Every structure is written in structure tokens, then in C-alpha cells.
Short mmCIF file of C-alpha atoms in Angstrom, two decimals:
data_model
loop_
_atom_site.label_atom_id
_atom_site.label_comp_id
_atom_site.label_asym_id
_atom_site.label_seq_id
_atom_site.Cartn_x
_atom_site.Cartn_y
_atom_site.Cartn_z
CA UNK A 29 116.43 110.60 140.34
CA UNK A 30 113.90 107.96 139.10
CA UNK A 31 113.01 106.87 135.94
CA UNK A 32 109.42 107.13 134.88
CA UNK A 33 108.20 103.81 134.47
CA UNK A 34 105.05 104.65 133.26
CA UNK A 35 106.24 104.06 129.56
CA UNK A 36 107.77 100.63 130.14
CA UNK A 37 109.71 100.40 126.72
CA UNK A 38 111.51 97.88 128.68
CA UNK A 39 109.17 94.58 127.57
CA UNK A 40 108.61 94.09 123.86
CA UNK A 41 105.47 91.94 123.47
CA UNK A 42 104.24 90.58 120.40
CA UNK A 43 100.52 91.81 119.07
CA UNK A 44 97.96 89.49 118.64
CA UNK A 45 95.83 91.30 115.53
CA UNK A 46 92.09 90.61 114.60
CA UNK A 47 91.40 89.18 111.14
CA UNK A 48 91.63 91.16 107.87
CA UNK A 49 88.11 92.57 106.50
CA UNK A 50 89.00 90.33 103.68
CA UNK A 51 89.05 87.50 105.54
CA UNK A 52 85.56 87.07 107.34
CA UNK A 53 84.31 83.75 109.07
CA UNK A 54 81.90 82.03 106.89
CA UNK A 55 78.71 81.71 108.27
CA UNK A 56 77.73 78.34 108.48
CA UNK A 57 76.17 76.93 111.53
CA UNK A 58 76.84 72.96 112.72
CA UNK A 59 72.94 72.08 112.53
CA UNK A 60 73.03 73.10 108.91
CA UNK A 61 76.36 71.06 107.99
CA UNK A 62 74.21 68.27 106.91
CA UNK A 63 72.15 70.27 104.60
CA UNK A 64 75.11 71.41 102.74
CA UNK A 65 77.58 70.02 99.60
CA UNK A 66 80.60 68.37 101.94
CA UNK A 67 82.89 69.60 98.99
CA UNK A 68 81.45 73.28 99.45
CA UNK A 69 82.24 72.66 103.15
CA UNK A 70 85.56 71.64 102.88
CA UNK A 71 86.12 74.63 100.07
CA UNK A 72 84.74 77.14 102.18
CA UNK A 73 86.65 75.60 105.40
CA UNK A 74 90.02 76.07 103.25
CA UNK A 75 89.42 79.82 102.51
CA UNK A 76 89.42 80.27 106.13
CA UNK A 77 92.40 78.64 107.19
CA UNK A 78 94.08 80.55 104.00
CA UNK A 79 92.98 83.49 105.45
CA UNK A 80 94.54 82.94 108.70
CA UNK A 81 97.76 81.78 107.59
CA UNK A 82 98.00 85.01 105.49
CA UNK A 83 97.44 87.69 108.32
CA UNK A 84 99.71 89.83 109.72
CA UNK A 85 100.30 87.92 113.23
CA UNK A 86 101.08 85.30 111.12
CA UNK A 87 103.37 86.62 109.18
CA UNK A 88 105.40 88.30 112.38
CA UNK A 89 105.46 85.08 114.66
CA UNK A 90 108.32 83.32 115.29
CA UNK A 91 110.26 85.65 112.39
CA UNK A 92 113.76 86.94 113.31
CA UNK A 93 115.50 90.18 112.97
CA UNK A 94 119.08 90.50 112.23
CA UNK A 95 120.79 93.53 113.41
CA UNK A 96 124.30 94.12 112.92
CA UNK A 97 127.13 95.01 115.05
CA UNK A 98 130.62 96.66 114.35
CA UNK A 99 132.87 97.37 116.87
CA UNK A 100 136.59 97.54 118.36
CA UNK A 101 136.31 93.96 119.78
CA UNK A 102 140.18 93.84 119.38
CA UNK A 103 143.86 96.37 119.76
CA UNK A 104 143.36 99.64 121.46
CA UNK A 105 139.78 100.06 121.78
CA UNK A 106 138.96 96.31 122.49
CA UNK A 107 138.30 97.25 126.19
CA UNK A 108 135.38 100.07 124.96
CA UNK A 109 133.99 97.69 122.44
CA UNK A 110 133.32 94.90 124.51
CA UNK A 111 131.72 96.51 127.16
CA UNK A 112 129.56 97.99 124.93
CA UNK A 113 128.97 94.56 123.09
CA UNK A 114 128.08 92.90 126.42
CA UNK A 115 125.22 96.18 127.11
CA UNK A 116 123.85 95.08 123.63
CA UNK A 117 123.73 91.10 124.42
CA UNK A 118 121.83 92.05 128.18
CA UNK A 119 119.25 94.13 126.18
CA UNK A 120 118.88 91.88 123.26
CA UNK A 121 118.54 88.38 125.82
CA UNK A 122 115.43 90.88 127.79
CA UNK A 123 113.49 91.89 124.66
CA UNK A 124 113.55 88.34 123.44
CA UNK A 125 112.62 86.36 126.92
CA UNK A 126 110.17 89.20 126.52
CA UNK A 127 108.31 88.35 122.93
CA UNK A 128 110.84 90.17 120.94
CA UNK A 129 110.49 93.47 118.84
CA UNK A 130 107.30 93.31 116.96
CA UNK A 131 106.85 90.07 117.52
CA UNK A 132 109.97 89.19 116.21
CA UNK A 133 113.16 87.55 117.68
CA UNK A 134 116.52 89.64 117.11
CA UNK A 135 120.03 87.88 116.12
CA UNK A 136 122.71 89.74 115.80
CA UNK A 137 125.66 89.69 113.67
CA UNK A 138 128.92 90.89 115.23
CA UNK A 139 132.06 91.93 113.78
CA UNK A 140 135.21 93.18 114.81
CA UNK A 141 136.53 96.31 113.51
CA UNK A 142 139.89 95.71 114.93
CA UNK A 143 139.74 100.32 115.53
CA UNK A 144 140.01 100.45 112.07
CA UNK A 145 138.26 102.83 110.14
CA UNK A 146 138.37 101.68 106.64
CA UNK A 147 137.43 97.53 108.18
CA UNK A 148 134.41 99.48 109.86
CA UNK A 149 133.35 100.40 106.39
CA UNK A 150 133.95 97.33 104.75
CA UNK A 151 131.98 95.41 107.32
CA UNK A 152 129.12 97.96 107.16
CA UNK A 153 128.79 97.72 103.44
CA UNK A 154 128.67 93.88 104.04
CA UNK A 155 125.96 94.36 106.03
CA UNK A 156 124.37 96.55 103.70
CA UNK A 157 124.26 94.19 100.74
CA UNK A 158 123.62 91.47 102.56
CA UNK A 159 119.71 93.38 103.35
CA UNK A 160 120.23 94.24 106.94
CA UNK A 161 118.22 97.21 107.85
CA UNK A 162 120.40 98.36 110.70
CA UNK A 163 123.72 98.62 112.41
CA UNK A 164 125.03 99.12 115.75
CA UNK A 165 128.13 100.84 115.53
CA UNK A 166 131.33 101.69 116.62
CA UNK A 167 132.73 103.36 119.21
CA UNK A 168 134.96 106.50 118.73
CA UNK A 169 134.09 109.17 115.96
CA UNK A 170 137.24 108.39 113.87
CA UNK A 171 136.09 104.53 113.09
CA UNK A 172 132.29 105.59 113.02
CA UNK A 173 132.79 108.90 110.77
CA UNK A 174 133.11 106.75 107.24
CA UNK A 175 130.34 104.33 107.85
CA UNK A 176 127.88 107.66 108.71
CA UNK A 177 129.02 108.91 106.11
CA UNK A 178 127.80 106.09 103.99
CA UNK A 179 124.34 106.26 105.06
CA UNK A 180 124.20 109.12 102.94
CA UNK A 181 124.49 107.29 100.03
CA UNK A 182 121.51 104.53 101.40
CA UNK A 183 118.04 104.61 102.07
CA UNK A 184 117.79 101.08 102.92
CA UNK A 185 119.98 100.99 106.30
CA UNK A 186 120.30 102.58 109.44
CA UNK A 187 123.23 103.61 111.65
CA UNK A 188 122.66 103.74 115.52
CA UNK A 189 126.36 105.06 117.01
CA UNK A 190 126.23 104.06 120.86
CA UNK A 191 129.21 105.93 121.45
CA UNK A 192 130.55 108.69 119.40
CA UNK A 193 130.44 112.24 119.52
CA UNK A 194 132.47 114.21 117.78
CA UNK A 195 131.71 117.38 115.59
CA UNK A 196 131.51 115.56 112.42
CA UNK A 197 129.23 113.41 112.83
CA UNK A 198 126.97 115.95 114.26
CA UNK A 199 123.82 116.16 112.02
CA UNK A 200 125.44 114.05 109.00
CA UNK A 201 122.42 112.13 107.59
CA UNK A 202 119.29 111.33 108.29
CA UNK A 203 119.89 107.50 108.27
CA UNK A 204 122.28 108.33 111.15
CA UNK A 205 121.72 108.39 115.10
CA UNK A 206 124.10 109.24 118.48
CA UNK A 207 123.12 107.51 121.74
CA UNK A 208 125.52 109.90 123.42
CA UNK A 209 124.87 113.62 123.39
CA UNK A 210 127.15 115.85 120.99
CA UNK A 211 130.78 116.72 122.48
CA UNK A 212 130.14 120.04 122.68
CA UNK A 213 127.85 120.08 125.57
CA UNK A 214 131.10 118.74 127.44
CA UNK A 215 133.60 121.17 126.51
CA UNK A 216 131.22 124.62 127.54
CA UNK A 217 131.00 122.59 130.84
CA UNK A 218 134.52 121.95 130.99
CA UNK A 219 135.31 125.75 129.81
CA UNK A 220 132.60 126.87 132.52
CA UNK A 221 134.46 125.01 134.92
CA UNK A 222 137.91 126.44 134.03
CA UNK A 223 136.77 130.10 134.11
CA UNK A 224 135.98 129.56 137.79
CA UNK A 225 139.56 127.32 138.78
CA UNK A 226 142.22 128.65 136.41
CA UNK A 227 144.31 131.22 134.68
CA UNK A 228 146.49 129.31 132.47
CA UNK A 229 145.10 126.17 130.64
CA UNK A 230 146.95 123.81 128.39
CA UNK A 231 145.13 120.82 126.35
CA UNK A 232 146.65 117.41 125.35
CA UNK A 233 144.29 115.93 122.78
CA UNK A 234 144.35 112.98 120.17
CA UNK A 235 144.66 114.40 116.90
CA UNK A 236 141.97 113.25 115.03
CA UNK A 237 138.37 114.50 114.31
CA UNK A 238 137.07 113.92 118.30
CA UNK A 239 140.28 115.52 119.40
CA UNK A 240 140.39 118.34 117.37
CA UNK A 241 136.83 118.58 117.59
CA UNK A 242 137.08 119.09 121.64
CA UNK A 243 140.25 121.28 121.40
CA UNK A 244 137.97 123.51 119.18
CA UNK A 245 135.20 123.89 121.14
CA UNK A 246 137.44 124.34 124.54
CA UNK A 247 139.79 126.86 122.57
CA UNK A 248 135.66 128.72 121.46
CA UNK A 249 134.89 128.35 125.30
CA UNK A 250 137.82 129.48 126.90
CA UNK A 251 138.33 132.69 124.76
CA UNK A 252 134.70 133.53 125.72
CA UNK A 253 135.97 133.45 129.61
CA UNK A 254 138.82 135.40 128.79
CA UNK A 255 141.78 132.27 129.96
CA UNK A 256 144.79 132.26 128.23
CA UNK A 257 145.24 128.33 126.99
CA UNK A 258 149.13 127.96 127.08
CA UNK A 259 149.91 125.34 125.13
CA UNK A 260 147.91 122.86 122.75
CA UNK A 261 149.67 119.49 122.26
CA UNK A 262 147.91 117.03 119.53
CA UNK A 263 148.84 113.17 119.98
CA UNK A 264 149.13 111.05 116.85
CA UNK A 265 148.92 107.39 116.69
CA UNK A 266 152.16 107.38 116.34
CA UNK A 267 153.21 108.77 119.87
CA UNK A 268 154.22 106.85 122.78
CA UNK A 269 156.81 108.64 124.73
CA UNK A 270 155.86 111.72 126.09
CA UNK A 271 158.06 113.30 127.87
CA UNK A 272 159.34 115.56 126.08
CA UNK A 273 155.48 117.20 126.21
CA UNK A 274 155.76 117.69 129.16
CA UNK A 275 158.75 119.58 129.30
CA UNK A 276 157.61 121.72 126.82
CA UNK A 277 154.17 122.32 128.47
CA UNK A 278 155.22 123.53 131.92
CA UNK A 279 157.73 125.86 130.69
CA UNK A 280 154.92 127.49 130.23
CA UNK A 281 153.67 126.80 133.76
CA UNK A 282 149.64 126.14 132.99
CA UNK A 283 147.74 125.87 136.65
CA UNK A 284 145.26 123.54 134.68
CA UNK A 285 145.31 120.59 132.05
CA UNK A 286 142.88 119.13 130.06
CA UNK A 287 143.47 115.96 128.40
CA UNK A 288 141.57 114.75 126.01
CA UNK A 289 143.17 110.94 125.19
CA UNK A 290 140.46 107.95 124.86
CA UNK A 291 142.98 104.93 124.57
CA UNK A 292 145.22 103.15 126.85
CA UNK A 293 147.61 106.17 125.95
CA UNK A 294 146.13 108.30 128.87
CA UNK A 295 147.57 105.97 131.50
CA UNK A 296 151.66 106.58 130.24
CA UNK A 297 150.51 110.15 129.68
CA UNK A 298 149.62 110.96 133.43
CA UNK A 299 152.79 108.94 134.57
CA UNK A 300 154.82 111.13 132.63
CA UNK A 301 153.14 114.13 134.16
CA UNK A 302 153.41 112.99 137.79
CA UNK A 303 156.80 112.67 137.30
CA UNK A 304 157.53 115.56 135.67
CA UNK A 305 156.47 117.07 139.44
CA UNK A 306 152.88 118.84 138.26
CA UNK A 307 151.11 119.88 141.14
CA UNK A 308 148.19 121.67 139.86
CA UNK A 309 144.49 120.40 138.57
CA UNK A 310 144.17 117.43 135.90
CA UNK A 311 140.55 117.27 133.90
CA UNK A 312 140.38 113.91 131.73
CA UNK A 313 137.32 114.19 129.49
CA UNK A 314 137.35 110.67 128.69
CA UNK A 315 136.79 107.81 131.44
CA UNK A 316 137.49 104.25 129.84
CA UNK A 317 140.23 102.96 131.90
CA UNK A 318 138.89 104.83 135.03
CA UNK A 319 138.94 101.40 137.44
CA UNK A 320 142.50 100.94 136.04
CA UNK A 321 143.65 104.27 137.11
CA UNK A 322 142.01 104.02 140.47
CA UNK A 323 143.88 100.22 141.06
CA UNK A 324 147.12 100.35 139.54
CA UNK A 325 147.95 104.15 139.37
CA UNK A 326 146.35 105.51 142.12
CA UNK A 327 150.15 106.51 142.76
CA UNK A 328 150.56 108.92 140.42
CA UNK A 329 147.05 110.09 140.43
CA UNK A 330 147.58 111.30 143.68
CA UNK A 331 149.89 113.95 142.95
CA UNK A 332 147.79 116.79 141.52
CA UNK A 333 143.94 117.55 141.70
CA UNK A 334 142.26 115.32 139.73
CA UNK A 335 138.40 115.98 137.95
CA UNK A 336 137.15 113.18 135.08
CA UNK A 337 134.45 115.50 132.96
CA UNK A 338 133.62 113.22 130.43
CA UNK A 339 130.63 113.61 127.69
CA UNK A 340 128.36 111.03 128.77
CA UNK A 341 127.26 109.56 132.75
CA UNK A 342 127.52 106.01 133.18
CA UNK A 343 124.01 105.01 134.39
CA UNK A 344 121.72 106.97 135.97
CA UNK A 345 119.49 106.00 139.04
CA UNK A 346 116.09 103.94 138.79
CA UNK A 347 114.57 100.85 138.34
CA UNK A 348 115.64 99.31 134.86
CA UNK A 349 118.88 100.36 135.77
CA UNK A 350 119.47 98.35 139.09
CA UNK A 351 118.34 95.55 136.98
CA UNK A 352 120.26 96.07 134.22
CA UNK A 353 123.28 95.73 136.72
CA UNK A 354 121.90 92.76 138.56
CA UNK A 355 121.10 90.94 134.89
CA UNK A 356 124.86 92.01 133.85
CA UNK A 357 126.72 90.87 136.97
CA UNK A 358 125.06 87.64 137.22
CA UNK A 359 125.86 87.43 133.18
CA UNK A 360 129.40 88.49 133.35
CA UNK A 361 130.39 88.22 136.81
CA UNK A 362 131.25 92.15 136.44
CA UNK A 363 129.94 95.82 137.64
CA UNK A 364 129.56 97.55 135.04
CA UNK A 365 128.84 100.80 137.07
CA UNK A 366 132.04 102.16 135.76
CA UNK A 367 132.11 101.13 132.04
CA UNK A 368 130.02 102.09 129.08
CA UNK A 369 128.13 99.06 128.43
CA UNK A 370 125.02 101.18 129.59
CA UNK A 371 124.93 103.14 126.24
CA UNK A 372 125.13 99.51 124.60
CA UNK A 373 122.16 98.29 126.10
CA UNK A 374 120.42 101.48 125.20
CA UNK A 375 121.08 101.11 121.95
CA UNK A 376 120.00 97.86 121.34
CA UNK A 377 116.42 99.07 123.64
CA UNK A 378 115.86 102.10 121.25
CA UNK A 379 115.68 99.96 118.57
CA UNK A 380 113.54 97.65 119.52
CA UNK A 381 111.50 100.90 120.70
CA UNK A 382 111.69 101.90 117.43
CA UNK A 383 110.51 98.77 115.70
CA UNK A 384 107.94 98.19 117.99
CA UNK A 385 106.48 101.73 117.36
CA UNK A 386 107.68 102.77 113.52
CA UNK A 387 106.37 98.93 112.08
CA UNK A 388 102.80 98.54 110.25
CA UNK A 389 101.71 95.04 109.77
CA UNK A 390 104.73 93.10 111.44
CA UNK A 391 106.86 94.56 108.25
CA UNK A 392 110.38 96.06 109.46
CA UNK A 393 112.74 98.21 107.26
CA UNK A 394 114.55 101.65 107.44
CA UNK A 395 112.14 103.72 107.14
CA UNK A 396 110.09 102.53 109.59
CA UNK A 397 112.47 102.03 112.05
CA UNK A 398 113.74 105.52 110.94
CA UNK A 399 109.83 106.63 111.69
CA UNK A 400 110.05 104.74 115.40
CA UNK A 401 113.48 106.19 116.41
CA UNK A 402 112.15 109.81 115.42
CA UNK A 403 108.93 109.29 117.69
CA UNK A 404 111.40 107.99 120.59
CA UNK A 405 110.36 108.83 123.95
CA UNK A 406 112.35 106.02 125.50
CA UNK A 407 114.14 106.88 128.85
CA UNK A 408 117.25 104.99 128.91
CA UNK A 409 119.97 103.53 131.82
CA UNK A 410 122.37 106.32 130.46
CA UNK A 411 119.21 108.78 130.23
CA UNK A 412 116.27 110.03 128.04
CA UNK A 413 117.06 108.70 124.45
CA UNK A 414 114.24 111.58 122.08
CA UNK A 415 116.21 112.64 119.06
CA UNK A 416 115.94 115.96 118.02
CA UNK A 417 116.25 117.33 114.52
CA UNK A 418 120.09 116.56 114.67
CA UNK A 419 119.41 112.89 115.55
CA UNK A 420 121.20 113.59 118.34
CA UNK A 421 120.07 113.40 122.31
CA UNK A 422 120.08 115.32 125.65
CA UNK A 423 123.00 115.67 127.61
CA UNK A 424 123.83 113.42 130.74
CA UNK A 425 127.10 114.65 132.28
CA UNK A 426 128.81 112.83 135.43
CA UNK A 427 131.92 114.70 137.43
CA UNK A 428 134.11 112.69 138.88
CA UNK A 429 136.65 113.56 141.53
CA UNK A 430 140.07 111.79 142.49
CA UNK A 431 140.22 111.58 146.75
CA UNK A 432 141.29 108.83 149.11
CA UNK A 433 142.56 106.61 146.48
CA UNK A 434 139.31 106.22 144.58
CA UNK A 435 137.46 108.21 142.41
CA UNK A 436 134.23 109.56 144.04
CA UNK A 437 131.12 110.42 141.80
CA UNK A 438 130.30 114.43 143.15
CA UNK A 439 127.07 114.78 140.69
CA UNK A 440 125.02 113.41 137.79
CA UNK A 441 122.99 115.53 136.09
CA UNK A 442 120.87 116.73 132.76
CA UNK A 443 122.25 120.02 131.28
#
């Protein structure tokens, strides 16, 4: 599939703009410069270069735009956050080698939220007194839940999540805006999936409000198909040996698993089931530490029949994408074909769509990049990135299959 290039959201240029009505070009001719008061001259000579100094183009050059970044840069989630932190520097180097947003250059101001919800919050409403107009941020729906939750009580900021999904945040202010399609459209394609390949499902599932969220809407989907779930097991932070899950959980002997774990957890989680001897089919809805499964664990992966369903693709196919990849590699010295530092860059790229398109008169704020984010029509590396009334996008879905020690990409596609 190919991107359509023909709106290139990709280079930001700067406007040169004609002067203000109020602000005409005196008259005066050369030949007549003799004829004339030199004071007048020199008065009327003054208004003009007043004039210029006053309009709009020169009020937008060279000015900077400070946008501000909160995510897991360390513990858990550190892996997640930087990825997604090196997608934002890639975009955020191209529109400024490319005239910036609006004519203006964009800094950005990063801060670790160490996965900690109430630090997320702090640093947001940091960033919120301190006048910046929006924030990049974080990465799973338990951390970025209380900061969306705070645009409520704002009309001077906006939230961009490039990550996060859950049912919470779906539709919870206006100020508020998911790169990644809801987690819903995930769990009727994993249910769909099910009704065709099992008769007896269990879920494992982080118990918070993503996990719930997905165990909800795959307990909705399966009940519509008619498949017994078996067993529901929630994980709390507090969990690290699980094998006494597993006991539990083939007791009941489930031909099917879903887990639903977005930490490092899911790695001691699938040990424990390979060695509990499960031989049937494994879905993980969450892909983070997918090249560390397929190096180090391919092991235990090959035991069972292994699908990754996740809510999101990676990148999709086209032309800003290979060079997204190429600009990243020779960056980082890293592919980031199998992390999410696609739906960073995007993030960043929207809004600087969205302050190219929502500013009047070089002026930027949150309503009008509020205004340029609603009028997206920007087609991203991770897909097309038009908000609906939710503020939410369409859904981009890869499937993933375990075979030959690797994991093999079977489709991408727009649901």
C-alpha cells in the first residue's frame, strides 16, 4: 500500500506574507527626493520600516515553539518511552531542517515520568503553568488517564497521547487526542478470530484500566460468538511469580489464551506457560518486547501456536516511511521496524500539521492548534491520522505469527 503523497504534510515551510493594508509604501519617487523636506523623508522612510518590522512574517521568523514531552524514559516502561521519544526527535529534526511549523522552530521539553501516574501529572501541570500550549504524552492508559483528565479542567493546553488506548480515555475531553486507534477495535478482531480457532478461552490481563478495559470488551465479544472464556486471571503490579496461574488455568484446560501484559512481565509469564507443558494457541495483544522474544526466548515460544494481535501496526508501507527508517537508523544505529517509535514521529508531524493549518497570523495557542488537529487529513508512518468526533483515529491492525524462530508479519491492514 502507498501513501498518497499528494498532501506532503511532511515539509513545514515558513510563509512569506504581503504587507498589511495599514502599512502601504509611500509614494515618493527618487527624481522628486530633492523637491521634498529631508526630515519628511526620513519621517515617512521610518513609518515604513515600522511597518515592516510589525507584520506578521515578522513576527513568526526565527520564533520557537516549545512543546512538551512526558514519558516512561525510566523502570518498566523505559523501553516503550524511548522509542517513542526517539520517533518524536526524527520528526521534530525534519520539520525544522524544513522551516519549522509556521515558521517557527520547535524545542522540546522532555521529562521522565519514571511509569508513574501521579509524576505524569505533576510534570503536566508544570508544563501547564509554565504557558506551554501542548504536550506529548505518555505511553500506557494508566500514566496518561490523570493528565487527560486534566485537560478538562484547561482551555489553554493540549494533550496529544501517542500511545494509549484504553476505554477511559476514549472521548474524555476535547483538549485530548489518541494517535493510536481505541482498544476496542482490537479485541472484536481478536474475539472474531477466536470464534473461528477455539472453544475454550482464558485471558491473563494487567489489572488496571487498559487491562480491564480489553478483558471487557473480549468477555462482550466472545459471549456474542457463543465461547465459553474459562478462566480470567488479572495481574497486579505486585505479581511476579506465576506459576501458580498457570496451574489454576489449565485445570480448566482452555485450547486458547489471550494475554494481555504490556511490561517486561509478559516474558516470565510465557516461560511459566511453556513449562507448565501448554500446547495449544497463545494471542499476545501487546508487542513491545517482540525482538526480545524472538532472540532470547524463541525457546519457549516454540512450544505452542503463537499469534501477536496487537492494537496498533508498526509502520505501514510508502515513501515517508522508508525514510523515516533510513533517517532513524542512520540517527540511532537501530531498525525501528519492530518498535513503536512510528506513532512518536506521528505525533510530533500532526502537530506541526496542526499548527501549520489551525494558526492565523504566525500566532500559536490551543485553540488553534485544537482547530488544525480537528481539520487533520495527515496520513501518517503508522497510518491516516483524521480525528473523528471522539478525537480518536482509524484503526491500523498488524498480525503477527510465531514460525521458524522468528516472528513473520501475515497482514497489515485498515479495519
Amino acid at each position: 500500500m502507498q501513501h498518497p503523497e499528494k498532501h506532503n504534510h511532511l515539509l513545514i515551510y515558513a510563509h512569506l506574507r504581503n504587507y498589511p493594508n495599514n502599512c502601504k509604501k509611500p509614494k515618493t519617487h527618487l527624481g522628486n527626493l530633492q523637491q521634498r523636506n529631508i526630515p519628511f523623508v526620513l519621517f515617512i522612510f521610518s513609518l515604513f520600516f515600522i511597518c515592516i518590522l510589525q507584520t506578521p512574517a515578522s513576527a513568526v521568523e526565527n520564533q520557537t515553539f516549545t512543546c512538551g514531552i512526558i514519558l516512561p524514559l525510566s523502570g518498566e516502561m523505559n523501553a516503550s518511552g524511548t522509542a517513542l521519544l526517539q520517533g518524536i526527535e526524527i520528526a521534530t529534526d525534519e520539520i525544522n531542517n524544513n522551516g519549522g511549523a509556521a515558521g517557527h522552530q520547535i524545542s522540546l521539553r522532555i521529562a521522565d515520568d519514571e511509569g508513574s501516574p501521579s509524576k505524569a501529572l505533576s510534570l503536566f501541570n508544570e508544563m501547564k503553568n509554565d504557558g506551554i500550549p501542548a504536550v506529548i504524552g505518555s505511553y500506557s492508559t494508566s500514566i496518561t488517564l490523570p493528565i487527560a483528565e486534566e485537560t478538562k479542567n484547561s482551555e489553554d493546553i493540549i494533550l496529544i497521547s501517542p500511545r494509549a488506548n484504553g476505554e477511559p480515555l476514549y472521548g474524555i475531553s476535547p483538549r485530548f487526542y489518541q494517535i493510536n486507534a481505541p482498544f476496542f477495535t482490537v479485541t472484536q478482531f481478536v474475539s472474531d478470530w477466536l470464534s473461528y480457532t477455539a472453544e475454550r478461552v482464558a485471558i491473563i490481563y494487567i489489572d488496571d484500566e487498559y487491562g480491564r478495559s480489553v478483558m471487557s470488551g473480549l468477555e462482550s465479544g466472545l459471549k456474542t460468538h457463543s465461547i465459553p472464556i474459562s478462566g480470567s486471571f488479572p495481574i497486579t503490579n505486585e505479581d511476579t511469580d506465576f506459576s501458580g496461574i498457570f496451574n489454576t488455568m489449565l485445570n480448566d484446560a482452555p485450547d486458547s489464551i489471550v494475554i494481555s501484559v504490556y511490561d517486561s512481565r509478559q516474558i516470565p509469564i510465557i516461560r511459566n506457560l511453556s513449562d507448565a507443558g501448554y500446547r495449544g494457541q497463545v494471542i499476545l495483544t501487546e508487542t513491545g518486547y517482540i525482538n526480545l522474544l524472538e532472540n532470547e526466548e524463541s525457546e519457549f515460544l516454540s512450544k505452542f501456536s503463537l499469534f501477536m494481535i496487537p492494537s496498533h501496526s508498526y509502520l505501514v508501507p510508502g515513501e515517508r516511511t522508508d525514510r523515516f527508517v533510513k533517517s532513524f537508523k542512520d540517527r540511532f544505529g537501530q531498525d525501528p521496524e519492530r518498535t513503536i517509535a512510528g506513532y512518536g514521529y506521528d505525533s510530533m508531524m500532526v502537530l506541526a500539521y496542526a499548527i501549520r493549518f489551525g494558526s492565523e497570523n504566525g500566532t500559536i495557542s490551543a485553540d488553534s492548534i485544537q482547530k488544525g488537529l480537528d481539520e487533520s487529513r495527515y496520513y501518517g508512518i503508522t497510518g491516516p491520522k483524521t480525528f473523528d468526533s471522539y478525537h480518536t483515529v482509524p484503526p491500523v491492525l498488524d498480525r503477527w505469527f510465531f514460525k521458524d524462530d522468528k516472528f513473520i508479519l501475515l497482514m497489515t491492514s485498515l479495519t
